[in-house]
PDB file of C-alpha atoms and ligand atoms in Angstrom:
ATOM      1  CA  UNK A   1     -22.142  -8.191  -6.634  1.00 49.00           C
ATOM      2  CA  UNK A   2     -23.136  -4.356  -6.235  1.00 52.00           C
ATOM      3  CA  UNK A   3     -27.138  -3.660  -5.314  1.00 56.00           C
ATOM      4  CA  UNK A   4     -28.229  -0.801  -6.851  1.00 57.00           C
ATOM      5  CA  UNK A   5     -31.759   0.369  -6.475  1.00 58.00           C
ATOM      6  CA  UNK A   6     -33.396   1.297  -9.605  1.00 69.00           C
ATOM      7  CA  UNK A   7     -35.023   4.599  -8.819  1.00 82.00           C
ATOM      8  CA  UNK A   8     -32.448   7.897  -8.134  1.00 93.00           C
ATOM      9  CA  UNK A   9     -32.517   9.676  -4.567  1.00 97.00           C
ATOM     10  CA  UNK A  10     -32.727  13.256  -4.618  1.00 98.00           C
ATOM     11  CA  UNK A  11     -29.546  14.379  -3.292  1.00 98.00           C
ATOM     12  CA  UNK A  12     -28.230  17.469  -2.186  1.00 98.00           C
ATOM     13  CA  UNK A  13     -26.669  18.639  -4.559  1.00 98.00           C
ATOM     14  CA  UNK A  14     -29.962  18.757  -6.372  1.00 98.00           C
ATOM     15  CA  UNK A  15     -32.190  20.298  -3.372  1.00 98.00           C
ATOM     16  CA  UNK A  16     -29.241  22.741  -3.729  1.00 98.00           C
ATOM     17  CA  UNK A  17     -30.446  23.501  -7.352  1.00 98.00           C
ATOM     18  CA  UNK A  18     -33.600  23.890  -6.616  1.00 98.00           C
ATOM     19  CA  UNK A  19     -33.383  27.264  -5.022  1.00 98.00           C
ATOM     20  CA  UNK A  20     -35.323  29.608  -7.428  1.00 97.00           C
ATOM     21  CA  UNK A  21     -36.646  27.012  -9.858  1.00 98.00           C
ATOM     22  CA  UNK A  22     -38.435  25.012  -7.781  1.00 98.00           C
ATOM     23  CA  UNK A  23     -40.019  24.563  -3.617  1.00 98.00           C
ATOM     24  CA  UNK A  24     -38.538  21.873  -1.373  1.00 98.00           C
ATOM     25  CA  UNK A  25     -41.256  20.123   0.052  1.00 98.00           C
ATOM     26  CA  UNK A  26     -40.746  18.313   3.202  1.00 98.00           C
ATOM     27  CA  UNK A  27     -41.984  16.277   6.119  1.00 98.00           C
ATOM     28  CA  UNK A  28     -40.496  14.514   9.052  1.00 98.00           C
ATOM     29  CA  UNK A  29     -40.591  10.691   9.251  1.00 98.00           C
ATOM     30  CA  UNK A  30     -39.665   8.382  12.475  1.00 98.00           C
ATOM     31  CA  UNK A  31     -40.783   4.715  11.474  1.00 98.00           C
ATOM     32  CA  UNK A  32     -40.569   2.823   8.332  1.00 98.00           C
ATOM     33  CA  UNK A  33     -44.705   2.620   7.891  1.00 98.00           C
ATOM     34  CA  UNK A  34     -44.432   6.768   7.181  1.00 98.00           C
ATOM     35  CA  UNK A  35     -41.682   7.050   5.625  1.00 98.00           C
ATOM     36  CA  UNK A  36     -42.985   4.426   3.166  1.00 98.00           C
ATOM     37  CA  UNK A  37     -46.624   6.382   2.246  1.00 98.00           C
ATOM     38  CA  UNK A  38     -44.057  10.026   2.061  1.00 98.00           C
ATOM     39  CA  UNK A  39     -41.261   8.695  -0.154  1.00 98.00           C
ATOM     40  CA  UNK A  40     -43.266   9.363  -3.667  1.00 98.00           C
ATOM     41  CA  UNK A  41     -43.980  13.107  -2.661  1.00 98.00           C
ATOM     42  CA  UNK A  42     -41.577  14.213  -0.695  1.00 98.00           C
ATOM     43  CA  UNK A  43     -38.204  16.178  -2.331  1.00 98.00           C
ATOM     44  CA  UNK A  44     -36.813  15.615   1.485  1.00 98.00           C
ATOM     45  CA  UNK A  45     -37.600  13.182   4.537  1.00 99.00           C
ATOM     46  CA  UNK A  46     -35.857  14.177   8.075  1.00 98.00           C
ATOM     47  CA  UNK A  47     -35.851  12.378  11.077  1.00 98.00           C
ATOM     48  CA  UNK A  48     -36.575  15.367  13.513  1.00 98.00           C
ATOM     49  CA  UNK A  49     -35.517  15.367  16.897  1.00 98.00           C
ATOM     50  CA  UNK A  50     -39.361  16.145  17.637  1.00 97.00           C
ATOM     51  CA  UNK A  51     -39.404  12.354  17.758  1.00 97.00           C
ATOM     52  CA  UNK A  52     -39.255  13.102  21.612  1.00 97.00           C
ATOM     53  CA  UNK A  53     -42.243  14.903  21.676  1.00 95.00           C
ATOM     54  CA  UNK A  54     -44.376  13.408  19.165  1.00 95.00           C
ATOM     55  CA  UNK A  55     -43.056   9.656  19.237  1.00 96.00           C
ATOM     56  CA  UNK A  56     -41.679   9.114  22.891  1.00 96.00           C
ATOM     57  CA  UNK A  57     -44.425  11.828  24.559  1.00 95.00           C
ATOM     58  CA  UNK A  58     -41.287  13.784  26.004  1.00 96.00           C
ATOM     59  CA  UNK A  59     -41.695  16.741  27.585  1.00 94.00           C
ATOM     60  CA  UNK A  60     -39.154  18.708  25.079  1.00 95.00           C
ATOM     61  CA  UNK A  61     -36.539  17.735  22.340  1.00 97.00           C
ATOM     62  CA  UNK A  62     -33.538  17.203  24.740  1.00 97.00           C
ATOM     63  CA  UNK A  63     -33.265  13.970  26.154  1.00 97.00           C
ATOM     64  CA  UNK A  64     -33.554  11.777  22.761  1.00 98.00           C
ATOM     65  CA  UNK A  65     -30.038  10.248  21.928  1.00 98.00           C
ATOM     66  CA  UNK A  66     -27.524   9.599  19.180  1.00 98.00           C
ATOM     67  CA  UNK A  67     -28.303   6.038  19.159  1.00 98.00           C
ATOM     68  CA  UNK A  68     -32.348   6.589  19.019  1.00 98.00           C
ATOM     69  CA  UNK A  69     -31.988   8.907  16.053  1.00 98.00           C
ATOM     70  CA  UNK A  70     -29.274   6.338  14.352  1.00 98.00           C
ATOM     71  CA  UNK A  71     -31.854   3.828  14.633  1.00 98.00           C
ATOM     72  CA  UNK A  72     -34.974   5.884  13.634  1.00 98.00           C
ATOM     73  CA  UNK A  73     -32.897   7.132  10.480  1.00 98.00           C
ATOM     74  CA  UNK A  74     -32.044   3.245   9.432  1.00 98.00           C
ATOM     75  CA  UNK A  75     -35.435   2.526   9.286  1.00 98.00           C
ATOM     76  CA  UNK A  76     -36.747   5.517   7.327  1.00 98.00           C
ATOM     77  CA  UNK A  77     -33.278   5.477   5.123  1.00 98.00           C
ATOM     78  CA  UNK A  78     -34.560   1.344   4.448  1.00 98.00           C
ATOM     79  CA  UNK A  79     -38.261   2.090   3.775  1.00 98.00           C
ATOM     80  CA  UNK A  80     -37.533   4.863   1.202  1.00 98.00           C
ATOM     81  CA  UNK A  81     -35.822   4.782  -2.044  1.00 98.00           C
ATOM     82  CA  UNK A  82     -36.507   8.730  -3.319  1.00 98.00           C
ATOM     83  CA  UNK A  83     -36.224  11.574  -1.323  1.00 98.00           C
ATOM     84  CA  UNK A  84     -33.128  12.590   0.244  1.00 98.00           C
ATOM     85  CA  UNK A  85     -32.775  11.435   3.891  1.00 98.00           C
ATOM     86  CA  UNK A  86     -31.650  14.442   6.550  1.00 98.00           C
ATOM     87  CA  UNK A  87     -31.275  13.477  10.422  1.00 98.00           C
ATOM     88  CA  UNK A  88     -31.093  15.696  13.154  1.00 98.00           C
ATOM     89  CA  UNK A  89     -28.018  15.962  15.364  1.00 98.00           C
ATOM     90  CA  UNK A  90     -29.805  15.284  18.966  1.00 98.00           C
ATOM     91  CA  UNK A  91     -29.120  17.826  21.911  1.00 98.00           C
ATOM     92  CA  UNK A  92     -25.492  17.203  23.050  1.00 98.00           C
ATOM     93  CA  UNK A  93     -23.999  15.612  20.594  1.00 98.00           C
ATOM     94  CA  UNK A  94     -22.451  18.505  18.680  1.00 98.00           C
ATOM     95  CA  UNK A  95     -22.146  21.455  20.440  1.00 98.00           C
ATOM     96  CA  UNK A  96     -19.068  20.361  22.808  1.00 98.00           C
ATOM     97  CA  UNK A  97     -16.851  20.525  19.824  1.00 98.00           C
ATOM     98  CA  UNK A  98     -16.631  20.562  16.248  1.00 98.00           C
ATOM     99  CA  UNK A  99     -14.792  16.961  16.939  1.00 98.00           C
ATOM    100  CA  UNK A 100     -17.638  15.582  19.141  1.00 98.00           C
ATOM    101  CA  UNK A 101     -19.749  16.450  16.580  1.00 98.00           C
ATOM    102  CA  UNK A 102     -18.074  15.240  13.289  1.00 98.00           C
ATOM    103  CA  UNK A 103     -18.112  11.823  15.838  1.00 98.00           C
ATOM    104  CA  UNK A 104     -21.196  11.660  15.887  1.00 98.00           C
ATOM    105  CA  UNK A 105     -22.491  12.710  13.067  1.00 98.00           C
ATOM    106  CA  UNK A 106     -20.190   9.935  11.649  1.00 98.00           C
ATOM    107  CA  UNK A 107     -21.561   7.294  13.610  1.00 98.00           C
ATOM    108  CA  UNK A 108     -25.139   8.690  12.765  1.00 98.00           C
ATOM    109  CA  UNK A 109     -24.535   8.746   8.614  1.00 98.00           C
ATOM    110  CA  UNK A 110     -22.529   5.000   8.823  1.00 98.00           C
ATOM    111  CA  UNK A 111     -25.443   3.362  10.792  1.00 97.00           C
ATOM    112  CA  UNK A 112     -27.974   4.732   8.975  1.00 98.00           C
ATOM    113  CA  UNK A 113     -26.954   5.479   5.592  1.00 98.00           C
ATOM    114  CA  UNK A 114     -28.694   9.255   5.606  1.00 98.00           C
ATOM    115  CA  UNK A 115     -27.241  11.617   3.229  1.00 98.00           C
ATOM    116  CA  UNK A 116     -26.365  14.629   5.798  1.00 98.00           C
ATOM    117  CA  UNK A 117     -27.256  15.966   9.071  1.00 98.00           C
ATOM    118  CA  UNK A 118     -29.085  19.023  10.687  1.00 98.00           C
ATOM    119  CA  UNK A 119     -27.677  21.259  13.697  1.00 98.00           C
ATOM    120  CA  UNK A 120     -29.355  23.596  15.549  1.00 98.00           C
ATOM    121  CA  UNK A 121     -27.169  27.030  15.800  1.00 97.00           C
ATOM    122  CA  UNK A 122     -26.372  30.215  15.796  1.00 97.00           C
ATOM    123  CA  UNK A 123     -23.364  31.859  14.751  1.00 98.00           C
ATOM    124  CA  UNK A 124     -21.287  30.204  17.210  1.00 97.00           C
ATOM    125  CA  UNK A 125     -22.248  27.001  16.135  1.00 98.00           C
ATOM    126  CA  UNK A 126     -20.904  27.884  12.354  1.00 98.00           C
ATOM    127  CA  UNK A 127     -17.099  26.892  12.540  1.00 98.00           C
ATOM    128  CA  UNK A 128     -18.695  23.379  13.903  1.00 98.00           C
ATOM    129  CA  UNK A 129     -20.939  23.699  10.119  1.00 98.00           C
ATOM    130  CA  UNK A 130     -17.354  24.274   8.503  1.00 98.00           C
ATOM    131  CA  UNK A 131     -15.666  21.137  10.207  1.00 98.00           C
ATOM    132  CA  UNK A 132     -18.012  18.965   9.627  1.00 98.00           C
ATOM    133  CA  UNK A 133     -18.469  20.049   5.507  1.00 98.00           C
ATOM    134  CA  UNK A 134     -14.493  19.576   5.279  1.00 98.00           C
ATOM    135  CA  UNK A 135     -15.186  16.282   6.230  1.00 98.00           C
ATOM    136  CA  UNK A 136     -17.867  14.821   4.323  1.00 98.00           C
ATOM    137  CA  UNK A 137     -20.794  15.519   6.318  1.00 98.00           C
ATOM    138  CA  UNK A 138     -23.335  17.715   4.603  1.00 98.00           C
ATOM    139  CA  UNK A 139     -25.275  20.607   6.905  1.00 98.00           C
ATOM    140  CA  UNK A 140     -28.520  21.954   6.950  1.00 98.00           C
ATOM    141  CA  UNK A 141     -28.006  24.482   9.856  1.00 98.00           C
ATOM    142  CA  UNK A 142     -31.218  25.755  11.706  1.00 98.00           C
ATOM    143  CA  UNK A 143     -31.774  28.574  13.328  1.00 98.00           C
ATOM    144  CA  UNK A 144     -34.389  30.900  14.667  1.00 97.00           C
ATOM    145  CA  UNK A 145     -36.653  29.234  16.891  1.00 97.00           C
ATOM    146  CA  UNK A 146     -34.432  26.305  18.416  1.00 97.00           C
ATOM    147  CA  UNK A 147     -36.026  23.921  20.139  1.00 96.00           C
ATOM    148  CA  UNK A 148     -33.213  22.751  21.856  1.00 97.00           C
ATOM    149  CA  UNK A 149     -32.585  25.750  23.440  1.00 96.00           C
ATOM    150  CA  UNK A 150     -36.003  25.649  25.179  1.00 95.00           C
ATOM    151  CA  UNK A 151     -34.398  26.223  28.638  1.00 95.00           C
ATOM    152  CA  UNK A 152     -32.780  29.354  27.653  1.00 92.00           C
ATOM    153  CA  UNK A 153     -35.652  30.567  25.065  1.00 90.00           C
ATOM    154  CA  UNK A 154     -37.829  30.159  28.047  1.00 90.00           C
ATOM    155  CA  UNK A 155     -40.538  28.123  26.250  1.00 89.00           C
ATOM    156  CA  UNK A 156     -41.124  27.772  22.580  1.00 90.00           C
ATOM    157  CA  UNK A 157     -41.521  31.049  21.296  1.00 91.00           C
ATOM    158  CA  UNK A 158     -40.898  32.839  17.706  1.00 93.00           C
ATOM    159  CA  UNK A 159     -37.565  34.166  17.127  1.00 89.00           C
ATOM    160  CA  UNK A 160     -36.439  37.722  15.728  1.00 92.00           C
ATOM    161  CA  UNK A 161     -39.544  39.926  16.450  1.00 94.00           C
ATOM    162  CA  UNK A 162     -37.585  42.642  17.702  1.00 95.00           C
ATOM    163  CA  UNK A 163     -35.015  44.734  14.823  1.00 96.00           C
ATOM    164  CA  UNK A 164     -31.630  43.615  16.982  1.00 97.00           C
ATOM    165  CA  UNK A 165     -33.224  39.849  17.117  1.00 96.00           C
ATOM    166  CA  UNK A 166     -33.821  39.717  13.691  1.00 97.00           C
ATOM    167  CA  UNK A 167     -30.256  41.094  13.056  1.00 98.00           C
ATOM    168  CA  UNK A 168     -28.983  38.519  15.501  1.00 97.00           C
ATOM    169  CA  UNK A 169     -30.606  35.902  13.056  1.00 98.00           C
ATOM    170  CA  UNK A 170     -29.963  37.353  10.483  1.00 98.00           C
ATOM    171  CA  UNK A 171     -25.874  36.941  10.963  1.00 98.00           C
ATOM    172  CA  UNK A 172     -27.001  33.718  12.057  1.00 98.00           C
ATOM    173  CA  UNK A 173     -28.030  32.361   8.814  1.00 98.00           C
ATOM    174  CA  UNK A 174     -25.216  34.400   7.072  1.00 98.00           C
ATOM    175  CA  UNK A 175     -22.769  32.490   8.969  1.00 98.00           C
ATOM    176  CA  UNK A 176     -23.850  29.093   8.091  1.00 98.00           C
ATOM    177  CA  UNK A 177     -24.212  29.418   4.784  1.00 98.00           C
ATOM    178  CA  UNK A 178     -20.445  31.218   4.507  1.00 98.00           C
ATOM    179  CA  UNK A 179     -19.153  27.846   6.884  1.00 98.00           C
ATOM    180  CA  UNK A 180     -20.606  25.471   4.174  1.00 98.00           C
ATOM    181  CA  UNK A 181     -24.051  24.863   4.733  1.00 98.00           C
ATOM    182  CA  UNK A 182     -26.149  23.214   1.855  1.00 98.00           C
ATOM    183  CA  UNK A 183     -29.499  24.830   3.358  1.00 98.00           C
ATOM    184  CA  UNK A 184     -31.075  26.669   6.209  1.00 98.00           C
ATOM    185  CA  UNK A 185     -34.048  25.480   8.256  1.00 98.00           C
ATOM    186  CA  UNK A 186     -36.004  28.737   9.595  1.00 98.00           C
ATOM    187  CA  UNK A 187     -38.125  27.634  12.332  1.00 98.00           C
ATOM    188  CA  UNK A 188     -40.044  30.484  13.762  1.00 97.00           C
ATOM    189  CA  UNK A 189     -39.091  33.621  12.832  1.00 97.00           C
ATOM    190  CA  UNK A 190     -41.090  36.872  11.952  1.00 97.00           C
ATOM    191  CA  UNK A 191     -42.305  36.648   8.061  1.00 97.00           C
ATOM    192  CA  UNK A 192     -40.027  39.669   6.491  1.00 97.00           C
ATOM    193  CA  UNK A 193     -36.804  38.668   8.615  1.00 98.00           C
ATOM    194  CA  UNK A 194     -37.357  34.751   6.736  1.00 98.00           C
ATOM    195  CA  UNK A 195     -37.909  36.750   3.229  1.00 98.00           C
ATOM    196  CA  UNK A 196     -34.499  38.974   3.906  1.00 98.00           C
ATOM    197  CA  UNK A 197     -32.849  35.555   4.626  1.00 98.00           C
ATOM    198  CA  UNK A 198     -34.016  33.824   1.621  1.00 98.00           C
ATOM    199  CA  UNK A 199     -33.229  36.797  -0.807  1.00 98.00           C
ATOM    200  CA  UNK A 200     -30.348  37.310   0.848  1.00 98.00           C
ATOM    201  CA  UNK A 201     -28.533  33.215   0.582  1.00 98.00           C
ATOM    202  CA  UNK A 202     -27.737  31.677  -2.263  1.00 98.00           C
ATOM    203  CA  UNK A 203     -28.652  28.553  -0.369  1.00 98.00           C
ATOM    204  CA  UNK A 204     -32.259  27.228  -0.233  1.00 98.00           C
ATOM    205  CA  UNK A 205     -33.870  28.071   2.672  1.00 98.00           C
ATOM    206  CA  UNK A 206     -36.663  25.831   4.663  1.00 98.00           C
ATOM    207  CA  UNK A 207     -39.099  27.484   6.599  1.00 98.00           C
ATOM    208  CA  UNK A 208     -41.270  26.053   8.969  1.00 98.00           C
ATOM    209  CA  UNK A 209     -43.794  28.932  10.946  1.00 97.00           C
ATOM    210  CA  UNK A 210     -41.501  30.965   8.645  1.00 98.00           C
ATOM    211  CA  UNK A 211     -42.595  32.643   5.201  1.00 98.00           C
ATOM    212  CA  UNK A 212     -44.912  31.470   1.963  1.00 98.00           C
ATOM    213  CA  UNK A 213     -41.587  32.940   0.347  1.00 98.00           C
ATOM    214  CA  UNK A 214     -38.981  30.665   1.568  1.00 98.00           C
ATOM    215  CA  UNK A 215     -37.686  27.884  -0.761  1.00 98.00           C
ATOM    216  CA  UNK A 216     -39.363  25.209   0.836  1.00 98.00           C
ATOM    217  CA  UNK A 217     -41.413  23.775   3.844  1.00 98.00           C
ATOM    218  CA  UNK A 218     -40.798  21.723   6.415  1.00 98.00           C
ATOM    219  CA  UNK A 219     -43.501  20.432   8.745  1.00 98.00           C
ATOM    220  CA  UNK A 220     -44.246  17.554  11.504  1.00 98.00           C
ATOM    221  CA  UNK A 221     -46.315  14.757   9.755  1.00 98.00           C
ATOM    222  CA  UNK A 222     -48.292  13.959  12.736  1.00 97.00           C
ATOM    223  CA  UNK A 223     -49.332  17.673  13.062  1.00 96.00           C
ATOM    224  CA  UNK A 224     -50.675  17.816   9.581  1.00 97.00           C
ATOM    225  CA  UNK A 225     -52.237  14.551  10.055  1.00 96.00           C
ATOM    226  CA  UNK A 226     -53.815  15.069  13.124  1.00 94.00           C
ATOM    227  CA  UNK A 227     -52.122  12.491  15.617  1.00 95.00           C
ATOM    228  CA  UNK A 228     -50.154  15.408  17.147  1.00 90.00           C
ATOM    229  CA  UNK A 229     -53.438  15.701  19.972  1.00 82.00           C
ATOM    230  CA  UNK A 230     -55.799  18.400  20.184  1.00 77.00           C
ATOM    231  CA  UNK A 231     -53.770  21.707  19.854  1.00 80.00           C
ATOM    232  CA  UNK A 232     -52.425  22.294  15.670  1.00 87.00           C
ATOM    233  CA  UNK A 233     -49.644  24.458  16.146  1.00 91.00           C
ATOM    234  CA  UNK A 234     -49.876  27.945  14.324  1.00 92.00           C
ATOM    235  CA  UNK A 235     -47.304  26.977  11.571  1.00 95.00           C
ATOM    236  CA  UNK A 236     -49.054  23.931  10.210  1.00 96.00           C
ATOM    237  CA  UNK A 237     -52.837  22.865   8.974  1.00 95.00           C
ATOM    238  CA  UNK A 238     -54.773  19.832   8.822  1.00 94.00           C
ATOM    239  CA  UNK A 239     -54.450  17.814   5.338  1.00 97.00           C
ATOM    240  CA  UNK A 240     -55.614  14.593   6.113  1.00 96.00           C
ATOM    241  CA  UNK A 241     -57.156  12.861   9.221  1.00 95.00           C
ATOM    242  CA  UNK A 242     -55.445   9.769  10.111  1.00 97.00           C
ATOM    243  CA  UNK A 243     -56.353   9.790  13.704  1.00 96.00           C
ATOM    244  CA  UNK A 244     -60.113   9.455  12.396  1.00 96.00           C
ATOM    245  CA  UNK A 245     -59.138   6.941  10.637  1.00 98.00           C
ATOM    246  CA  UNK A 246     -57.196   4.839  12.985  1.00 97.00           C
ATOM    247  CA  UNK A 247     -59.774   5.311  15.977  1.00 97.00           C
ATOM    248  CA  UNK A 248     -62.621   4.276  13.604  1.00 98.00           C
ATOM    249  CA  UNK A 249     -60.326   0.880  12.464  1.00 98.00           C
ATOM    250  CA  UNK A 250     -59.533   0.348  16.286  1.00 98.00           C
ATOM    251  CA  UNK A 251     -62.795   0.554  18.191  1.00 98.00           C
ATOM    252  CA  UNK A 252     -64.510  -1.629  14.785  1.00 98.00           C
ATOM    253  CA  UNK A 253     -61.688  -4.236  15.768  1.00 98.00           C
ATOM    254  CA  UNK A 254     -62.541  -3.979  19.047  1.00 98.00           C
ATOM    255  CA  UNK A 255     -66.123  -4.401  18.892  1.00 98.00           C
ATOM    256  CA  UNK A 256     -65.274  -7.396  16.202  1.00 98.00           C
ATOM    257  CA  UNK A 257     -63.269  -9.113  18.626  1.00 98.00           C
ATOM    258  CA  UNK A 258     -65.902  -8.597  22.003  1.00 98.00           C
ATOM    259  CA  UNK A 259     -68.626  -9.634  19.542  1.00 98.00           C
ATOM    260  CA  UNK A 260     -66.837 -13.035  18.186  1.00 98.00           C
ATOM    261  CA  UNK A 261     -67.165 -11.868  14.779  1.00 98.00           C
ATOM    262  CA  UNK A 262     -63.181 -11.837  14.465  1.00 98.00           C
ATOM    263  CA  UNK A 263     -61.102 -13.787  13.873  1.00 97.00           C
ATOM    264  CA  UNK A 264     -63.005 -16.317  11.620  1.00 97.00           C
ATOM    265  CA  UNK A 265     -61.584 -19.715  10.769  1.00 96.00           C
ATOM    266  CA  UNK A 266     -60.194 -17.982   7.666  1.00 96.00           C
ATOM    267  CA  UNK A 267     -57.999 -16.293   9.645  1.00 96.00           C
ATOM    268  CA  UNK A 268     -56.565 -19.507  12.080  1.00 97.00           C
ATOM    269  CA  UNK A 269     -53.920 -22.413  10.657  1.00 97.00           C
ATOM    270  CA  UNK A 270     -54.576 -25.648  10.219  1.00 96.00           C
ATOM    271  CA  UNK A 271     -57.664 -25.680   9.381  1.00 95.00           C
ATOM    272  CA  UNK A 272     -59.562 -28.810   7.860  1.00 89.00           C
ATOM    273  CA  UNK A 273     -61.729 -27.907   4.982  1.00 79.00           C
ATOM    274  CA  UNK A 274     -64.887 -29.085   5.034  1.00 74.00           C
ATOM    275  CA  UNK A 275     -65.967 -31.740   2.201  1.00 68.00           C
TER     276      UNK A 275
HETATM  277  O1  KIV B 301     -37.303  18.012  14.808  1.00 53.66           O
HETATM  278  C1  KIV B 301     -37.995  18.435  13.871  1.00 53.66           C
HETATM  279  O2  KIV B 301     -39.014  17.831  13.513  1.00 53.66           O
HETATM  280  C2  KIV B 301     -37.569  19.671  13.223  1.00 53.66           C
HETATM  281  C3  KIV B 301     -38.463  20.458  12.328  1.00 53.66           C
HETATM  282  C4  KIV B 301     -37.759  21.461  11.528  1.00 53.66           C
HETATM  283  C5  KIV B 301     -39.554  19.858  11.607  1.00 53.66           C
HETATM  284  O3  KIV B 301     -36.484  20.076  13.445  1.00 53.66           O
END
């Protein structure tokens, strides 16, 4: 007997047809309980390799590993049923060779049952997009500010500020989309370069610190939530305050618990009613 659940996942092929009728909107999910409360509004769900940073308190994006994300994307892939699930290809695993990195992105789509993967990239990265669409695995490439190439960014800095930058980008994104990609990610980048991109791709583009004109959003749910720490990057805003929330559950707990007023016997096993 087939299982079939009864509501449709956005797939790509429709975020594809979105481009000029309607915005992508998208967050990032790591853990089932998120991925749960984002499912209903969001067109697309990725597990971001800024699970090192926000999830494992890492330093940078680079030392997270094909078997974390694999596992991260399970559990998001099993706690959603509607938007379409994209996981990122972690740092190493794909740009050896167009082979390592149909491999693992493979291994990554089988475990977890996500519908396609994203690669940080430029250009040179693009024949890699190619293999990997002649094969079954869809691509969102992303380019602009990379955050796996922190060590030779120097830091995390926007991308394409100066005219031969914004070029470089610019051929970038060109690239990808004539390799195969279904969409761009543009992390970054100065406002008008993200604009040129989007008018300029027939693909929809996802911008993220990128332009109010690009054909969707992307964004970290703990930075619009506020469980990111003190500092909101530039790119995103506060919508909701769920750190609020959970330090005001977790210190009344606390004080419950000091002040014997939890648990109650309504809360134990076993126990006898009184008559
Ligand atoms: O890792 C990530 O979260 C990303 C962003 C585009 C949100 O790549």
């Amino acid at each position: 007997m087939s299982v079939h659940s009864k509501t449709k996942r956005i797939s790509i092929p429709d975020l594809m047809g979105y481009k000029g009728k309607k915005k992508i909107a998208s967050l990032t999910a790591y853990i089932a309980p998120i991925a749960r409360l984002l499912d209903e509004s969001q067109d697309m769900i990725l597990i971001g390799d800024s699970t090192a940073m926000v999830g494992y308190a890492m330093p940078n994006t680079l030392a997270i590993t094909v078997d974390q994300m694999a596992a991260h994307a399970a559990a998001v892939v099993r706690a959603t049923q509607r938007a379409c699930i994209l996981v990122d290809m972690p740092f190493g695993s794909y740009q050896e060779s167009p082979e390592q990195a149909f491999r693992n992105a493979a291994h990554i789509l089988a475990v977890s049952g996500a519908a396609g993967v994203k690669m940080e990239g430029g250009s040179a990265l693009a024949a890699t997009t190619r293999f990997l669409v002649d094969r079954g695995v869809p691509v969102l490439a992303h380019v602009g500010l990379m955050p796996q190439y922190v060590n030779t960014m120097g830091g995390f800095k926007a991308q394409g500020m100066s005219e031969e930058a914004a070029e470089r980008i610019f051929q970038d994104a060109l690239a990808h989309e004539k390799a195969g990609a279904f969409g761009l990610v543009l992390e970054g980048v100065a406002e008008e370069l993200a604009r040129r991109i989007t008018d300029a791709v027939a693909i929809p583009t996802i911008g993220i610190g990128a332009s109010p004109d690009c054909d969707g959003q992307i964004l970290v749910t703990e930075d619009i939530l506020g469980l990111s720490g003190d500092r909101i990057p530039k790119f995103a805003k506060p919508f909701g305050d769920a750190a609020g929330v959970i330090r005001h559950a977790a210190a009344q707990y606390a004080a419950e618990v000091r002040e014997g007023q939890f648990p109650t016997l309504d809360h134990c096993f076993g126990v006898k009613k009184k008559s």
